[in-house]
């Protein structure tokens, strides 16, 4: 079973700044099967990135993903007020399809 | 347009069995590459993946919950059903279903709004 560890737990930044969120896997994940989600209070998660670096439909290009093997990163350049939320990574290459514990991005 | 919606009881008693239904539209689970997952989220906590069923009726389960979970599908009704036995207060959570599309290498591209299930006597 692959365990995903996200860091930091909380990231405090200001609008306009750049955010870098980490997702580390307990063993190698195919880059084809790593996704990032955004969740706002009271809402279902929203897919941001699939296959490590492919933005989902309608996702602004300030969101980008990268990495390989056991280390993956979600980068948000020039934070907008609506970007402050909780972010989760998920691997779906090996069942069970685990999530990380989340990173809260706060103002 | 793809939509999913979860339905089921809002309140269950300890030891009871929970049955949730995910009713979807805009795609078919008889189409090669399609799948539906169940995910839950206790209040204020992280997402937890529970189970997945695919177009070929292959089923995958959370390691920690697999003895209590059953996932099934009714393709003619566009529904996926999740059963969780022996409910306990720690199972209190919002339960979501989400679509996956292996053809496009997507997982969770569409989600239902979620349904809150509280376990209490």
Short mmCIF file of C-alpha atoms in Angstrom, two decimals:
data_model
loop_
_atom_site.label_atom_id
_atom_site.label_comp_id
_atom_site.label_asym_id
_atom_site.label_seq_id
_atom_site.Cartn_x
_atom_site.Cartn_y
_atom_site.Cartn_z
CA UNK A 1 0.00 0.00 0.00
CA UNK A 2 1.39 3.39 -0.98
CA UNK A 3 1.32 6.08 1.71
CA UNK A 4 1.35 9.70 0.54
CA UNK A 5 2.77 12.35 2.85
CA UNK A 6 2.06 15.99 2.08
CA UNK A 7 4.06 18.92 3.38
CA UNK A 8 3.75 21.39 4.83
CA UNK A 9 0.56 20.77 6.75
CA UNK A 10 -0.27 24.46 6.58
CA UNK A 11 1.22 27.09 4.28
CA UNK A 12 0.68 30.76 5.06
CA UNK A 13 1.19 33.09 2.11
CA UNK A 14 -0.19 36.29 0.62
CA UNK A 15 -1.96 36.90 -2.67
CA UNK A 16 0.55 37.37 -5.45
CA UNK A 17 3.08 35.02 -3.89
CA UNK A 18 4.14 31.62 -5.17
CA UNK A 19 3.11 28.40 -3.41
CA UNK A 20 4.93 25.10 -3.57
CA UNK A 21 3.22 22.03 -2.12
CA UNK A 22 4.94 18.67 -1.72
CA UNK A 23 3.62 15.11 -1.97
CA UNK A 24 5.99 12.29 -1.10
CA UNK A 25 5.15 8.62 -1.72
CA UNK A 26 6.33 5.66 0.35
CA UNK A 27 7.28 3.92 -2.89
CA UNK A 28 7.49 4.86 -6.52
CA UNK A 29 4.34 6.06 -8.26
CA UNK A 30 4.02 6.12 -12.00
CA UNK A 31 3.84 9.74 -13.07
CA UNK A 32 0.84 8.77 -15.14
CA UNK A 33 -1.17 8.19 -11.97
CA UNK A 34 -0.65 11.15 -9.65
CA UNK A 35 -3.39 13.77 -9.25
CA UNK A 36 -3.96 16.95 -7.28
CA UNK A 37 -7.31 18.20 -5.95
CA UNK A 38 -8.46 21.47 -4.44
CA UNK A 39 -11.17 21.54 -1.80
CA UNK A 40 -12.94 24.57 -0.38
CA UNK A 41 -15.12 24.47 2.75
CA UNK A 42 -18.44 22.78 2.19
CA UNK A 43 -17.55 21.70 -1.33
CA UNK A 44 -16.53 18.48 -3.02
CA UNK A 45 -12.92 18.27 -4.16
CA UNK A 46 -12.10 19.56 -7.62
CA UNK A 47 -9.56 17.95 -9.92
CA UNK A 48 -6.70 20.30 -10.74
CA UNK A 49 -3.95 18.12 -12.16
CA UNK A 50 -3.85 14.56 -13.50
CA UNK A 51 -0.90 12.44 -14.62
CA UNK A 52 1.44 14.62 -12.52
CA UNK A 53 1.36 17.64 -14.82
CA UNK A 54 -1.80 17.75 -16.95
CA UNK A 55 -4.16 20.52 -15.97
CA UNK A 56 -7.82 19.54 -15.92
CA UNK A 57 -10.32 21.37 -18.05
CA UNK A 58 -10.83 24.97 -16.99
CA UNK A 59 -7.90 25.08 -14.56
CA UNK A 60 -5.84 28.28 -14.87
CA UNK A 61 -2.25 27.98 -16.04
CA UNK A 62 -0.94 29.43 -12.78
CA UNK A 63 -1.39 25.86 -11.48
CA UNK A 64 1.35 23.44 -12.49
CA UNK A 65 2.45 20.00 -11.37
CA UNK A 66 5.71 18.13 -11.61
CA UNK A 67 7.86 15.41 -10.16
CA UNK A 68 8.51 11.72 -10.58
CA UNK A 69 9.14 8.55 -8.64
CA UNK A 70 8.35 9.36 -5.02
CA UNK A 71 8.44 13.18 -5.05
CA UNK A 72 5.76 15.35 -6.60
CA UNK A 73 5.02 19.06 -6.40
CA UNK A 74 2.06 21.33 -7.03
CA UNK A 75 3.07 24.91 -7.77
CA UNK A 76 0.73 27.87 -7.80
CA UNK A 77 2.31 31.05 -9.09
CA UNK A 78 0.84 34.45 -8.26
CA UNK A 79 -1.75 33.31 -5.73
CA UNK A 80 -5.26 34.63 -6.20
CA UNK A 81 -7.67 35.05 -3.25
CA UNK A 82 -9.74 32.10 -4.48
CA UNK A 83 -6.71 29.77 -4.33
CA UNK A 84 -6.73 29.62 -0.52
CA UNK A 85 -8.07 26.16 0.18
CA UNK A 86 -6.96 22.63 1.08
CA UNK A 87 -5.01 20.64 -1.49
CA UNK A 88 -4.77 16.85 -1.71
CA UNK A 89 -2.62 14.57 -3.83
CA UNK A 90 -3.80 11.11 -4.84
CA UNK A 91 -2.08 8.17 -6.48
CA UNK A 92 -4.20 5.91 -8.67
CA UNK A 93 -1.60 3.59 -10.11
CA UNK A 94 -1.74 0.96 -7.39
CA UNK A 95 -4.77 -0.09 -5.37
CA UNK A 96 -5.69 1.07 -2.78
CA UNK A 97 -5.77 4.48 -4.43
CA UNK A 98 -4.57 6.57 -1.51
CA UNK A 99 -4.80 10.29 -0.75
CA UNK A 100 -2.34 12.43 1.12
CA UNK A 101 -3.44 14.08 4.36
CA UNK A 102 -3.72 17.50 2.70
CA UNK A 103 -2.03 20.89 2.79
CA UNK A 104 -4.03 23.89 3.94
CA UNK A 105 -3.09 27.03 2.06
CA UNK A 106 -4.09 30.03 4.15
CA UNK A 107 -3.76 33.77 3.82
CA UNK B 1 -22.98 16.65 -19.06
CA UNK B 2 -21.59 14.36 -16.37
CA UNK B 3 -23.27 14.44 -12.97
CA UNK B 4 -23.15 12.20 -9.91
CA UNK B 5 -25.26 12.28 -6.77
CA UNK B 6 -25.01 10.30 -3.58
CA UNK B 7 -28.08 9.19 -1.64
CA UNK B 8 -28.71 7.25 1.53
CA UNK B 9 -29.58 7.65 5.20
CA UNK B 10 -28.31 10.68 7.07
CA UNK B 11 -28.33 8.85 10.38
CA UNK B 12 -27.48 5.26 11.21
CA UNK B 13 -27.12 3.49 14.53
CA UNK B 14 -23.95 1.73 15.68
CA UNK B 15 -23.66 -1.86 14.38
CA UNK B 16 -26.08 -1.15 11.54
CA UNK B 17 -25.21 -1.53 7.86
CA UNK B 18 -24.95 1.57 5.68
CA UNK B 19 -26.08 1.42 2.08
CA UNK B 20 -25.29 4.36 -0.18
CA UNK B 21 -26.24 4.80 -3.81
CA UNK B 22 -24.39 6.86 -6.39
CA UNK B 23 -26.66 7.76 -9.30
CA UNK B 24 -24.89 9.21 -12.30
CA UNK B 25 -25.56 10.51 -15.78
CA UNK B 26 -23.53 11.58 -18.78
CA UNK B 27 -21.51 8.39 -19.01
CA UNK B 28 -22.02 4.63 -18.82
CA UNK B 29 -20.29 2.08 -16.65
CA UNK B 30 -20.62 -0.37 -19.48
CA UNK B 31 -18.17 1.73 -21.52
CA UNK B 32 -14.65 0.39 -21.52
CA UNK B 33 -12.34 2.41 -19.26
CA UNK B 34 -14.99 3.91 -17.00
CA UNK B 35 -15.01 3.51 -13.22
CA UNK B 36 -16.60 4.96 -10.09
CA UNK B 37 -14.92 5.41 -6.72
CA UNK B 38 -16.24 6.06 -3.22
CA UNK B 39 -14.32 8.43 -0.95
CA UNK B 40 -15.21 9.67 2.52
CA UNK B 41 -14.19 12.60 4.69
CA UNK B 42 -14.80 12.77 8.46
CA UNK B 43 -15.64 16.28 9.66
CA UNK B 44 -12.52 18.45 9.58
CA UNK B 45 -10.32 15.61 8.39
CA UNK B 46 -8.70 14.36 5.20
CA UNK B 47 -10.12 12.44 2.28
CA UNK B 48 -10.09 8.66 2.58
CA UNK B 49 -10.40 6.44 -0.50
CA UNK B 50 -12.78 3.51 0.07
CA UNK B 51 -13.48 1.49 -3.05
CA UNK B 52 -13.67 1.45 -6.84
CA UNK B 53 -15.61 -0.52 -9.41
CA UNK B 54 -14.86 -0.46 -13.12
CA UNK B 55 -16.64 -1.20 -16.38
CA UNK B 56 -15.40 -4.80 -16.28
CA UNK B 57 -16.85 -5.31 -12.77
CA UNK B 58 -13.39 -5.39 -11.20
CA UNK B 59 -13.52 -4.18 -7.62
CA UNK B 60 -10.86 -2.66 -5.40
CA UNK B 61 -11.07 -1.87 -1.70
CA UNK B 62 -9.37 0.04 1.07
CA UNK B 63 -7.07 -2.31 2.93
CA UNK B 64 -8.29 -1.26 6.35
CA UNK B 65 -12.00 -1.50 5.47
CA UNK B 66 -12.16 -4.32 2.96
CA UNK B 67 -13.76 -6.78 5.37
CA UNK B 68 -16.68 -4.36 5.84
CA UNK B 69 -17.14 -2.96 2.33
CA UNK B 70 -19.00 -4.17 -0.72
CA UNK B 71 -19.24 -2.20 -3.96
CA UNK B 72 -21.56 -3.13 -6.80
CA UNK B 73 -23.07 -1.61 -9.90
CA UNK B 74 -26.35 -1.64 -11.77
CA UNK B 75 -25.45 -0.56 -15.26
CA UNK B 76 -29.06 -0.39 -16.43
CA UNK B 77 -29.88 2.12 -13.69
CA UNK B 78 -26.58 4.03 -13.89
CA UNK B 79 -25.98 3.36 -10.22
CA UNK B 80 -23.14 2.23 -7.99
CA UNK B 81 -23.96 0.97 -4.51
CA UNK B 82 -21.62 0.94 -1.52
CA UNK B 83 -22.35 -1.14 1.57
CA UNK B 84 -20.45 -0.64 4.82
CA UNK B 85 -21.25 -3.05 7.61
CA UNK B 86 -20.99 -2.73 11.39
CA UNK B 87 -21.07 1.07 11.45
CA UNK B 88 -19.42 2.91 14.33
CA UNK B 89 -19.21 6.59 15.35
CA UNK B 90 -15.77 6.83 13.67
CA UNK B 91 -17.53 6.16 10.34
CA UNK B 92 -19.31 9.51 10.63
CA UNK B 93 -18.28 11.33 7.47
CA UNK B 94 -19.33 12.91 4.22
CA UNK B 95 -19.35 10.18 1.60
CA UNK B 96 -18.56 11.07 -2.02
CA UNK B 97 -18.67 9.18 -5.27
CA UNK B 98 -16.46 10.23 -8.17
CA UNK B 99 -15.92 9.18 -11.75
CA UNK B 100 -12.74 7.88 -13.29
CA UNK B 101 -11.83 7.42 -16.93
CA UNK B 102 -8.88 5.14 -17.60
CA UNK B 103 -9.04 6.00 -21.30
CA UNK B 104 -8.09 9.59 -20.50
CA UNK B 105 -6.03 8.61 -17.46
CA UNK B 106 -8.33 10.65 -15.23
CA UNK B 107 -9.47 9.86 -11.72
CA UNK B 108 -11.98 12.03 -9.91
CA UNK B 109 -12.73 14.34 -12.81
CA UNK B 110 -16.34 14.57 -11.64
CA UNK B 111 -17.63 14.30 -8.09
CA UNK B 112 -21.01 14.20 -6.44
CA UNK B 113 -21.83 16.86 -3.83
CA UNK B 114 -21.45 14.30 -1.05
CA UNK B 115 -23.81 13.02 1.61
CA UNK B 116 -23.21 13.38 5.34
CA UNK B 117 -23.74 10.20 7.33
CA UNK B 118 -23.81 10.41 11.12
CA UNK B 119 -23.45 7.32 13.26
CA UNK B 120 -25.17 7.73 16.60
CA UNK B 121 -27.53 5.85 18.85
#
